């Protein structure tokens, strides 16, 4: 099919955004629209046809905005009509690649009228590119947003996501950035739902669930900087306790149910929609059962220092190493992590020797260093066993020792590169910087706090207003600086370095009536073993320069070379910044038995209506004191000034006339109020009991018509401060067959 290039591009979030349009079958092409009123212009055969990616798919999304970010503001460049983007303002794109933002106003909807609430993003590589926007391309776009926004960076990110799909999700040869119709629409949609389910996210049509979509994927991107994808996902989804393929297998019915229901929404007739859903469901179950093939591959290196006491610590990007007439041994361990590994589990959060699941080998591919590299942990350099590049393969987890030559020039860089045998694109380079023999060597800085709760004088439940102040308590903002190699006094230390505290945007330190956004500490710190603790005095105040949100924020702490002003080491400390009036509000609720509460019923039940057995569960009510990790004994006896206004259970499925909770009149609903089930309404805990109270009262057991053999049910609550806003508690329940 030929249509005019640059006139239109297809935007996809398979069964979420724009899965196609049957107008392709009828030979139409759409010329560029003018204006932004959403009207369609000039539906005529193209005058000078050129080839462009297209699709013949289902469930087109109508009335979706397509925007780019320009000077910090979203600027509209088009809209969708029947699954097609009509560009109305392409000329404002001055540079590619560019990030596309879709459905930012949440006005998109499927053919059957269902509102689309996901706000996905994608990367448009050039004006000739045909981008397809999906949950997975949103991950790529957010990764692209964090780094250099160049063509090369975009290509590397797309390759990384493609390999993630091939190996970790188990769909080899599948291109997640290609036209879903060409790649197999059902397979494409199963992949998107598998991605969302592994992140613990609800349906794209669920506004409450999609409020957390961008924050969750952003969190994954940040965590991938220091961990594998599996490790990043495990940190935000407590239900994921093994591998992603195992999780997909365990949640197959949920994934295929979601995917088939969304793709069926191209049908407006309910009967046809159900027929379509059943057909899709059968096809998708076959895809998950037979086409998902997991492959163990290397994904990144872990570089750790072997300390004198036998413990391990992560290496910084550069390692200052004093040159010495008697070379100082630097022991380190190189571990190759696979897609079944997470750094937190491999190192038990730095409390044990790294022990990866992956068993692949690596080699030394480059030694651009003046010194001797030996395998093992010798105390002096051994010229006879000195390693050279390229080396023989080493077993995963081998240890090495580097001795810097005493003739190395101060400030010179010395590098050793390791490369995976099975994937030469996976490399790790250790960089040593030659220092004077008596140089101060900083190993790390760690933010510490006696109290991670920063309470401001003015504001409401959501905002700290301008000119509000917060008085610090003793040691509330502190940084522990650890030195390496040489022993040194605090007086000697501050001749070379200081510690800078930097506040988040909109906040400043108030010192002697002066407002400064960062404070450099150069007074002698407290000394403990090989560490030094720099602390902001308690008489320092923090004030707001403008209105800021009530939320968790990060304070940056940096070790600064006083001579060169260079940042030697950096860390952040996360704290809760709240107004005094917000201090006693409910911040979150958490099912106590998370990650899940499971209620089972017979698989061979004859009655379509299932009565669940009696069950009781607890839900913890969390305050800002809890999020700030204030011990219970240090919290007020009654930290909260409210209890939930109402509580509900909600199936993580769409509204259906034939599935869900069964009301007394036989009608099925997706959501059910369970205020009646609260038997203990404490200040920090709710206890709910759903059981048969007859003959004294009534039968309060839940009656359901299951969607699938394993349904996720979320705990929903509202608060007095926002009675119309529904929120999800952390954790979920599962209703499943025995």
XYZ file of C-alpha atoms in Angstrom:
738
model
C 0.000 0.000 0.000
C 1.508 3.349 -0.971
C 0.658 6.610 0.715
C 2.305 9.994 0.992
C 5.429 10.103 3.149
C 5.374 12.697 5.983
C 1.645 13.037 5.576
C 0.806 10.592 8.347
C 2.433 8.193 10.731
C 0.794 5.496 12.741
C 0.949 5.751 16.498
C 0.671 2.469 18.356
C 0.154 1.301 21.840
C -1.079 -2.068 20.849
C -4.640 -2.228 22.096
C -3.785 0.901 23.999
C -3.070 3.431 21.290
C -3.983 3.298 17.686
C -3.774 -0.310 16.741
C -4.469 0.480 13.125
C -7.306 1.226 10.819
C -9.235 -0.787 8.268
C -9.152 2.178 5.867
C -5.877 0.775 4.545
C -7.830 -2.147 3.130
C -10.009 0.256 1.171
C -7.141 2.041 -0.574
C -7.484 5.408 1.155
C -4.587 7.691 2.026
C -4.813 10.636 4.372
C -3.208 13.928 3.461
C -1.878 16.265 6.119
C -4.563 18.088 8.046
C -4.478 21.776 8.783
C -5.679 23.352 11.982
C -6.116 21.567 15.295
C -9.847 20.999 15.387
C -9.511 17.284 14.731
C -11.284 17.407 11.352
C -10.137 15.182 8.527
C -9.053 16.803 5.247
C -8.802 15.661 1.641
C -9.323 11.907 1.698
C -7.993 11.308 -1.812
C -5.581 8.969 -3.541
C -2.026 10.308 -3.246
C -0.732 12.459 -6.123
C 2.893 11.386 -5.672
C 2.823 8.202 -3.618
C 5.771 7.132 -1.494
C 6.093 4.080 0.749
C 5.632 4.392 4.512
C 5.099 1.901 7.315
C 1.434 1.071 7.752
C -0.713 -1.438 9.528
C -3.902 -3.429 9.119
C -4.975 -3.934 12.712
C -7.853 -3.515 15.122
C -9.030 -1.242 17.943
C -8.147 2.203 16.560
C -8.104 4.966 19.147
C -9.932 8.178 18.363
C -9.298 11.760 19.467
C -5.788 11.273 20.877
C -3.395 14.217 21.004
C 0.188 13.854 19.782
C 2.662 16.341 21.252
C 6.339 17.171 21.561
C 8.149 19.059 24.324
C 9.269 22.515 23.172
C 10.951 24.975 25.554
C 9.635 23.058 28.535
C 6.027 23.056 27.308
C 3.982 20.464 25.449
C 3.198 21.606 21.913
C 0.593 19.793 19.862
C 1.710 18.483 16.460
C -1.256 16.310 15.601
C -4.252 14.221 16.578
C -5.651 10.803 15.777
C -8.627 9.929 13.706
C -9.583 6.281 13.428
C -6.131 5.203 14.497
C -4.263 7.554 12.165
C -2.200 10.574 13.223
C -2.997 13.731 11.319
C -0.030 16.028 11.698
C -0.961 19.687 11.864
C 2.267 21.324 13.022
C 5.248 19.266 11.880
C 7.312 22.338 11.036
C 8.046 23.049 14.725
C 10.215 19.912 14.952
C 13.697 21.309 14.356
C 15.776 18.347 15.503
C 15.529 14.571 15.447
C 15.310 12.204 17.256
C 12.376 13.649 19.164
C 10.153 12.224 21.911
C 6.444 11.979 21.085
C 3.915 12.299 23.924
C 0.543 10.680 23.293
C -2.850 11.072 24.959
C -1.649 13.628 27.519
C -5.218 14.926 27.987
C -6.646 11.399 28.238
C -9.233 12.101 25.556
C -8.482 8.988 23.535
C -11.060 6.219 23.351
C -11.652 2.911 21.614
C -14.374 2.239 19.067
C -16.698 0.949 21.798
C -16.318 4.217 23.752
C -13.922 2.947 26.430
C -11.614 5.743 27.573
C -7.846 5.231 27.218
C -5.925 6.525 30.242
C -2.332 5.552 29.511
C 0.020 8.393 28.477
C 2.694 6.548 26.482
C 5.733 7.959 24.717
C 7.953 6.998 21.833
C 11.003 8.092 19.864
C 10.654 9.492 16.345
C 14.051 9.005 14.697
C 13.565 11.227 11.632
C 10.864 12.788 9.502
C 10.864 9.572 7.464
C 10.416 7.381 10.535
C 7.112 5.691 11.367
C 7.027 5.464 15.159
C 4.787 3.034 17.013
C 4.149 4.063 20.587
C 3.656 1.331 23.201
C 4.372 0.799 26.893
C 7.758 -0.656 25.902
C 8.627 2.295 23.665
C 7.809 4.474 26.675
C 10.654 2.743 28.512
C 12.919 3.565 25.571
C 11.743 7.191 25.456
C 12.355 7.720 29.174
C 15.846 6.196 28.843
C 16.497 8.523 25.907
C 15.263 11.472 27.967
C 17.869 10.787 30.683
C 20.956 10.827 28.464
C 22.361 12.536 25.374
C 19.505 12.897 22.891
C 21.498 11.890 19.836
C 20.851 9.536 16.947
C 23.480 7.110 18.225
C 22.046 7.123 21.757
C 18.528 6.457 20.430
C 19.767 3.549 18.290
C 21.625 2.023 21.265
C 18.546 2.311 23.476
C 16.314 0.718 20.860
C 18.804 -2.141 20.519
C 18.837 -2.573 24.299
C 15.035 -2.781 24.473
C 14.964 -5.162 21.507
C 17.440 -7.500 23.221
C 15.364 -7.247 26.398
C 12.377 -8.521 24.413
C 14.407 -11.257 22.699
C 16.141 -12.672 25.747
C 14.503 -11.602 29.006
C 10.906 -11.711 27.776
C 11.666 -14.599 25.455
C 10.487 -13.451 22.021
C 13.525 -13.918 19.744
C 13.535 -12.161 16.358
C 10.637 -9.931 17.459
C 10.988 -6.190 16.790
C 9.108 -4.153 19.433
C 9.555 -0.967 17.369
C 8.084 -2.335 14.138
C 4.577 -2.261 12.738
C 2.537 -4.542 15.069
C 0.518 -5.818 12.130
C 3.657 -7.105 10.424
C 5.126 -8.543 13.635
C 1.922 -10.296 14.642
C -0.670 -8.188 16.430
C -1.651 -10.775 19.046
C 1.980 -11.484 19.909
C 2.678 -7.748 20.087
C -0.190 -7.140 22.490
C 0.730 -10.125 24.682
C 4.226 -8.638 24.969
C 2.890 -5.231 26.014
C 0.625 -6.758 28.653
C 3.435 -9.023 29.893
C 5.575 -5.906 30.343
C 2.859 -4.061 32.294
C 2.025 -7.087 34.440
C 5.666 -7.662 35.398
C 5.783 -4.028 36.527
C 2.697 -4.651 38.663
C 0.607 -2.146 36.687
C -3.102 -2.307 35.940
C -5.028 -1.868 32.708
C -4.399 1.046 30.341
C -8.076 1.942 30.657
C -7.801 2.242 34.462
C -7.170 5.885 35.417
C -5.993 5.042 38.942
C -3.501 2.466 37.687
C -2.247 4.696 34.870
C -1.551 7.576 37.273
C 1.484 5.523 38.306
C 2.560 4.408 34.797
C 5.101 7.141 33.997
C 6.447 7.359 37.605
C 6.883 3.565 37.686
C 8.682 3.326 34.339
C 10.822 6.347 35.281
C 11.774 4.570 38.505
C 12.767 1.501 36.460
C 14.986 3.655 34.225
C 16.770 5.164 37.227
C 17.276 1.796 38.888
C 18.647 0.271 35.661
C 21.570 2.680 35.949
C 22.867 0.625 38.874
C 21.189 -2.764 38.387
C 19.880 -5.187 35.801
C 16.367 -4.845 34.383
C 15.262 -7.786 36.534
C 16.729 -6.141 39.630
C 15.024 -2.848 38.812
C 11.632 -4.536 38.346
C 12.009 -6.614 41.519
C 12.588 -3.433 43.499
C 9.145 -2.088 42.541
C 7.133 -5.323 42.237
C 7.398 -7.426 45.431
C 5.387 -10.214 43.768
C 8.252 -10.877 41.348
C 10.432 -13.265 43.337
C 12.011 -15.411 40.593
C 12.606 -14.715 36.897
C 10.447 -12.792 34.456
C 9.611 -15.929 32.373
C 8.476 -17.694 35.568
C 6.335 -14.682 36.436
C 4.800 -14.600 32.952
C 3.962 -18.302 33.208
C 2.342 -17.815 36.618
C 0.314 -14.849 35.348
C -0.510 -16.190 31.890
C -4.275 -16.076 32.390
C -4.132 -12.462 33.566
C -1.899 -11.397 30.659
C -3.927 -13.089 27.932
C -7.238 -11.985 29.456
C -6.122 -8.349 29.454
C -4.673 -8.518 25.962
C -7.646 -10.245 24.353
C -10.176 -7.905 25.985
C -8.354 -4.817 24.726
C -7.910 -6.025 21.166
C -11.595 -6.960 21.000
C -12.565 -3.331 21.575
C -12.452 -2.635 17.853
C -15.919 -4.223 17.814
C -18.807 -1.986 18.849
C -21.371 -4.780 18.946
C -21.162 -6.593 22.337
C -21.772 -10.032 20.833
C -19.105 -9.558 18.163
C -16.748 -8.154 20.769
C -17.141 -11.288 22.897
C -16.574 -13.562 19.900
C -13.466 -11.574 19.020
C -12.210 -11.722 22.622
C -12.582 -15.503 22.782
C -10.728 -15.964 19.498
C -7.916 -13.665 20.590
C -7.718 -15.416 23.962
C -7.227 -18.824 22.381
C -4.535 -17.508 20.047
C -2.733 -15.652 22.838
C -2.649 -18.599 25.214
C -1.004 -20.590 22.446
C 1.565 -17.801 21.961
C 2.509 -17.700 25.641
C 2.657 -21.499 25.889
C 4.707 -22.168 22.764
C 6.505 -19.034 21.545
C 8.011 -17.472 24.670
C 11.518 -18.946 24.858
C 13.824 -17.523 27.501
C 17.582 -17.252 26.840
C 20.217 -16.647 29.525
C 22.522 -13.853 28.337
C 25.009 -11.451 29.945
C 23.704 -7.945 30.545
C 26.291 -6.019 32.582
C 29.408 -6.276 34.739
C 29.625 -5.748 38.488
C 32.957 -4.331 39.692
C 33.716 -4.712 43.400
C 36.676 -3.975 45.644
C 37.919 -6.821 47.824
C 38.574 -5.202 51.200
C 41.143 -6.295 53.770
C 38.478 -7.857 55.987
C 37.227 -9.979 53.071
C 34.094 -7.905 52.470
C 33.168 -6.272 49.175
C 32.124 -2.789 48.064
C 31.151 -1.418 44.654
C 33.864 0.424 42.743
C 33.357 4.082 41.784
C 33.784 5.184 38.129
C 37.372 6.293 38.837
C 39.694 5.037 41.565
C 42.377 7.350 42.953
C 45.512 5.248 43.578
C 48.685 6.712 45.150
C 51.905 5.917 43.354
C 54.359 4.436 45.801
C 57.957 3.231 45.739
C 56.535 -0.010 47.111
C 53.439 -0.520 44.921
C 50.182 -0.744 46.860
C 48.024 -3.765 45.873
C 44.480 -2.972 44.783
C 42.348 -6.145 44.958
C 39.111 -6.298 42.963
C 36.566 -8.806 41.673
C 34.881 -8.850 38.260
C 31.420 -10.423 38.069
C 29.395 -10.819 34.876
C 25.664 -10.560 35.528
C 23.012 -12.195 33.376
C 19.342 -11.452 32.878
C 18.508 -13.811 35.761
C 20.630 -11.740 38.162
C 19.980 -8.626 40.209
C 22.748 -6.757 41.966
C 20.815 -6.583 45.245
C 20.414 -10.384 45.299
C 23.868 -11.131 43.873
C 25.526 -9.185 46.692
C 22.754 -9.545 49.326
C 22.801 -5.731 49.434
C 26.599 -5.653 49.770
C 26.667 -8.067 52.735
C 28.208 -11.058 50.933
C 30.531 -12.044 48.132
C 28.873 -11.504 44.727
C 27.372 -14.828 43.592
C 25.713 -14.562 40.158
C 23.386 -17.062 38.530
C 25.012 -16.439 35.144
C 28.102 -18.580 34.491
C 29.548 -17.085 31.291
C 33.230 -16.221 30.907
C 35.007 -12.964 30.099
C 38.458 -11.851 28.921
C 40.770 -8.892 29.452
C 40.661 -7.035 26.126
C 42.715 -3.932 26.892
C 45.336 -2.841 29.427
C 46.201 0.823 28.997
C 47.938 1.127 32.325
C 51.425 1.607 33.741
C 51.691 -1.161 36.282
C 51.190 -4.869 36.795
C 47.886 -6.783 36.641
C 47.866 -10.196 38.321
C 45.116 -12.752 38.791
C 44.248 -13.505 42.411
C 45.281 -11.531 45.493
C 49.098 -11.279 45.668
C 50.592 -8.691 48.021
C 53.367 -7.733 45.628
C 53.557 -7.572 41.825
C 54.541 -10.769 40.012
C 56.091 -9.947 36.641
C 56.191 -13.626 35.613
C 52.399 -14.002 35.829
C 51.552 -10.508 34.638
C 48.389 -10.508 32.522
C 48.290 -9.066 29.039
C 45.527 -8.336 26.556
C 43.890 -10.180 24.999
C 43.931 -12.721 27.787
C 42.650 -16.249 28.156
C 38.993 -16.548 29.335
C 38.364 -16.204 33.066
C 35.650 -17.877 35.096
C 32.895 -15.540 36.207
C 33.744 -13.966 39.562
C 37.534 -14.103 39.220
C 39.625 -11.781 41.376
C 42.521 -9.592 40.272
C 45.133 -7.260 41.741
C 46.598 -4.142 40.143
C 49.884 -2.518 41.197
C 50.368 1.052 39.960
C 53.927 1.776 38.851
C 55.741 4.350 40.983
C 56.721 6.202 37.819
C 53.125 6.981 36.853
C 52.504 10.687 36.263
C 50.261 12.306 38.867
C 46.807 12.760 37.369
C 47.353 10.182 34.614
C 44.608 7.678 33.788
C 45.200 3.901 33.770
C 42.502 1.614 32.348
C 41.775 -2.114 32.232
C 38.884 -3.390 30.103
C 37.000 -6.684 30.486
C 34.685 -8.098 27.795
C 32.076 -10.846 27.812
C 33.037 -13.858 25.662
C 29.476 -14.515 24.468
C 28.552 -10.870 23.826
C 31.487 -8.549 23.012
C 29.223 -5.500 23.365
C 29.127 -6.111 27.142
C 32.258 -4.493 28.558
C 33.537 -2.986 31.788
C 36.466 -0.642 32.252
C 38.229 0.055 35.536
C 39.966 3.435 35.625
C 42.727 4.283 38.098
C 43.969 7.856 38.574
C 47.567 8.225 39.751
C 47.888 10.356 42.904
C 50.785 11.609 45.004
C 52.069 9.147 47.568
C 50.540 11.137 50.442
C 47.329 12.055 48.566
C 43.944 11.897 50.228
C 41.999 9.086 48.575
C 38.212 9.260 48.898
C 36.422 5.963 48.474
C 32.808 6.993 48.990
C 30.287 9.366 50.499
C 27.056 8.151 52.091
C 24.168 10.404 53.048
C 22.911 9.836 56.590
C 20.153 11.356 58.659
C 18.891 11.129 62.206
C 15.430 12.024 60.929
C 14.251 11.893 57.309
C 11.161 13.975 58.018
C 11.390 17.685 57.150
C 8.355 19.559 58.478
C 7.593 23.063 57.134
C 5.536 25.769 58.772
C 3.107 26.599 55.956
C 1.021 24.831 53.356
C -1.748 22.275 53.008
C -2.061 18.556 52.285
C -0.403 18.794 48.859
C 1.712 21.959 48.845
C 4.362 23.663 50.976
C 3.843 27.377 50.314
C 6.543 29.926 49.517
C 8.521 31.342 52.482
C 7.754 28.357 54.723
C 10.589 27.247 56.991
C 11.883 23.996 58.476
C 14.250 23.863 61.462
C 16.778 21.035 61.380
C 17.376 18.714 64.316
C 20.804 17.459 65.365
C 22.475 15.367 62.600
C 19.403 15.577 60.347
C 21.602 16.224 57.323
C 24.959 14.458 57.479
C 27.384 12.730 55.139
C 29.857 9.976 55.950
C 33.026 10.228 53.874
C 35.180 7.094 53.714
C 38.838 7.225 52.744
C 40.938 4.443 51.292
C 44.596 3.344 51.244
C 46.032 6.012 53.570
C 45.164 6.893 57.167
C 44.568 10.619 57.656
C 43.342 12.995 60.361
C 40.249 15.181 60.005
C 42.458 18.296 60.034
C 44.501 16.930 57.135
C 41.352 15.898 55.291
C 39.771 19.365 55.229
C 42.914 20.848 53.723
C 42.049 18.904 50.575
C 38.316 18.328 50.487
C 34.987 19.574 51.773
C 31.399 18.325 51.581
C 28.710 20.249 49.729
C 25.002 19.845 50.553
C 22.647 20.750 47.673
C 18.879 21.112 48.151
C 16.170 20.226 45.605
C 14.789 22.941 43.353
C 12.685 25.537 45.152
C 14.438 25.119 48.513
C 17.326 27.018 50.126
C 19.377 27.049 53.317
C 18.899 30.107 55.511
C 22.168 31.034 57.213
C 22.548 34.428 58.917
C 19.554 35.750 56.941
C 21.212 34.746 53.663
C 19.500 32.248 51.345
C 21.794 29.770 49.556
C 20.836 26.659 47.605
C 24.023 24.784 48.529
C 26.333 24.799 51.539
C 29.988 23.717 51.587
C 31.232 22.326 54.917
C 34.993 22.623 55.520
C 35.118 22.468 59.324
C 36.793 19.414 60.918
C 34.354 16.483 60.824
C 33.728 13.822 63.430
C 36.125 10.890 62.998
C 35.266 7.165 63.150
C 37.823 4.551 61.991
C 38.405 5.292 58.282
C 35.311 7.506 58.016
C 34.545 11.175 58.606
C 31.060 12.553 59.330
C 30.259 16.025 57.977
C 27.102 17.485 59.528
C 25.023 20.577 58.864
C 24.528 22.527 62.136
C 21.049 22.299 63.653
C 20.736 26.110 63.672
C 20.504 26.053 59.856
C 16.981 26.409 58.464
C 15.535 25.275 55.152
C 13.075 27.667 53.490
C 10.938 27.475 50.369
C 11.709 29.910 47.540
C 8.406 29.051 45.855
C 5.460 26.716 46.334
C 6.704 23.106 46.262
C 4.924 19.762 46.429
C 4.514 17.705 49.579
C 6.516 14.604 48.639
C 9.749 12.704 48.974
C 12.723 14.750 47.752
C 16.463 14.126 47.440
C 19.290 16.162 48.967
C 22.587 15.808 47.081
C 25.891 15.477 48.964
C 29.228 15.853 47.179
C 32.880 15.547 48.164
C 34.612 18.560 46.562
C 38.319 18.916 45.799
C 38.989 22.358 47.304
C 41.774 23.109 44.859
C 40.220 22.025 41.571
C 36.507 22.287 42.615
C 36.075 18.827 41.083
C 33.340 16.523 42.422
C 35.187 13.455 43.747
C 32.219 11.454 45.053
C 28.466 11.978 45.303
C 25.421 10.515 47.018
C 21.814 11.483 47.668
C 19.634 11.294 50.744
C 15.887 10.930 50.282
C 13.634 12.559 52.852
C 9.960 13.444 53.267
C 9.281 17.168 52.836
C 5.820 17.966 54.214
C 3.774 20.859 55.565
C 2.768 20.720 59.201
C -0.900 20.382 58.279
C -0.100 17.383 56.029
C 1.822 15.604 58.760
C -1.176 13.701 60.124
C -2.715 12.699 56.787
C -2.864 9.183 55.356
C -0.130 8.790 52.753
C -0.583 5.165 51.745
C -2.268 1.948 52.755
C -0.626 -1.449 52.589
C -2.066 -4.944 52.721
C -0.184 -6.505 55.608
C 0.222 -9.886 53.982
C 1.678 -8.421 50.796
C 2.856 -9.355 48.248
C -0.517 -11.102 47.921
C -3.485 -12.580 49.715
C -4.867 -15.611 47.931
C -8.453 -16.844 48.211
C -9.221 -20.100 46.417
C -12.386 -21.813 45.217
C -13.021 -25.181 43.498
C -11.937 -25.350 39.875
C -14.910 -27.559 38.985
C -17.627 -25.314 40.436
C -20.904 -25.885 38.591
C -22.672 -22.680 39.619
C -21.357 -19.669 37.636
C -21.653 -17.672 40.872
C -18.826 -18.514 43.286
C -19.204 -17.824 47.001
C -15.755 -17.283 48.475
C -14.980 -18.799 51.894
C -14.744 -16.628 55.016
C -11.566 -14.582 55.191
C -10.055 -11.787 57.243
C -7.262 -9.441 56.224
C -5.474 -6.397 57.598
C -4.472 -3.177 55.905
C -1.802 -0.980 57.460
C -2.375 2.776 57.332
C 0.848 4.652 56.637
C 1.711 8.209 57.637
C 4.591 10.469 56.688
C 6.297 9.223 59.854
C 6.262 5.715 58.373
C 7.535 6.816 54.954
C 10.317 8.746 56.689
C 11.272 5.538 58.556
C 10.663 7.064 61.983
C 10.603 4.195 64.533
C 7.148 3.556 66.016
C 8.396 4.346 69.528
C 9.430 7.812 68.332
C 6.127 8.561 66.582
C 3.156 10.248 68.293
C 0.764 7.806 69.918
C -1.885 8.802 67.364
C 0.053 9.978 64.278
C -2.964 10.252 62.001
C -5.812 12.699 62.154
C -8.113 10.734 59.865
C -9.247 7.299 58.835
C -10.234 6.228 55.306
C -13.564 7.648 54.187
C -14.492 4.480 52.321
C -12.858 1.228 51.201
C -13.591 -0.970 48.200
C -12.396 -4.038 46.339
C -11.924 -3.730 42.573
C -11.183 -6.394 39.970
C -8.168 -5.517 37.844
C -10.327 -6.182 34.817
C -12.739 -4.036 32.892
C -16.374 -3.536 33.770
C -18.427 -6.469 32.512
C -22.092 -7.363 32.668
C -21.206 -11.031 33.112
C -18.155 -10.943 35.422
C -17.175 -9.359 38.726
C -18.831 -9.045 42.128
C -22.429 -10.242 42.144
C -24.947 -7.862 43.717
C -28.124 -8.993 45.484
C -30.109 -8.413 42.298
C -27.734 -10.630 40.283
C -26.037 -7.724 38.517
C -22.238 -7.919 38.095
C -20.012 -4.989 39.011
C -16.258 -4.522 38.878
C -16.029 -2.677 42.202
C -17.679 -3.369 45.553
C -17.796 -1.170 48.658
C -16.746 -3.161 51.748
C -17.095 -0.537 54.500
C -19.407 -3.020 56.194
C -16.496 -5.477 56.548
C -14.387 -3.218 58.783
C -14.357 -4.734 62.269
C -11.392 -2.758 63.649
C -10.818 0.832 62.572
C -7.576 1.701 64.359
C -5.392 4.731 63.857
C -2.737 2.748 62.011
C -4.535 -0.479 61.004
C -7.795 -1.638 59.464
C -9.058 -5.170 59.994
C -11.686 -6.392 57.547
C -13.693 -9.592 57.781
C -15.835 -11.020 55.001
C -17.785 -13.945 56.451
C -21.223 -15.354 57.107
C -22.731 -13.535 60.126
C -26.080 -15.355 59.959
C -28.338 -15.834 61.844
C -27.370 -12.733 63.876
C -26.951 -10.466 60.877
C -26.368 -11.458 57.239
C -24.037 -13.359 54.951
C -21.164 -10.993 54.073
C -19.112 -13.460 52.074
C -18.160 -12.254 48.617
C -20.000 -13.673 45.640
C -18.207 -13.417 42.310
C -18.376 -14.476 38.694
C -14.669 -14.926 37.907
C -13.123 -13.331 34.824
C -10.392 -15.979 34.640
C -9.064 -18.840 36.752
C -6.812 -16.333 38.578
C -8.021 -12.749 39.060
C -6.153 -9.861 40.669
C -8.276 -7.745 43.020
C -7.081 -4.369 44.297
C -7.914 -2.668 47.591
C -9.193 0.856 46.896
C -9.776 3.679 49.359
C -10.810 7.342 49.515
C -9.924 10.074 52.019
C -11.850 12.986 53.485
C -9.434 15.514 51.951
C -10.276 14.233 48.446
C -13.488 12.171 48.643
C -13.775 11.799 44.864
C -10.209 10.540 44.357
C -9.773 6.789 44.535
C -6.356 5.368 45.470
C -4.873 1.878 45.356
C -3.356 0.357 48.468
C -0.014 -1.406 48.071
C -0.354 -5.129 47.460
C -3.357 -7.031 46.134
C -5.612 -10.030 46.627
C -5.859 -12.976 44.255
C -9.042 -14.980 43.682
C -8.122 -18.245 41.953
C -9.121 -21.850 41.469
C -7.645 -24.511 43.742
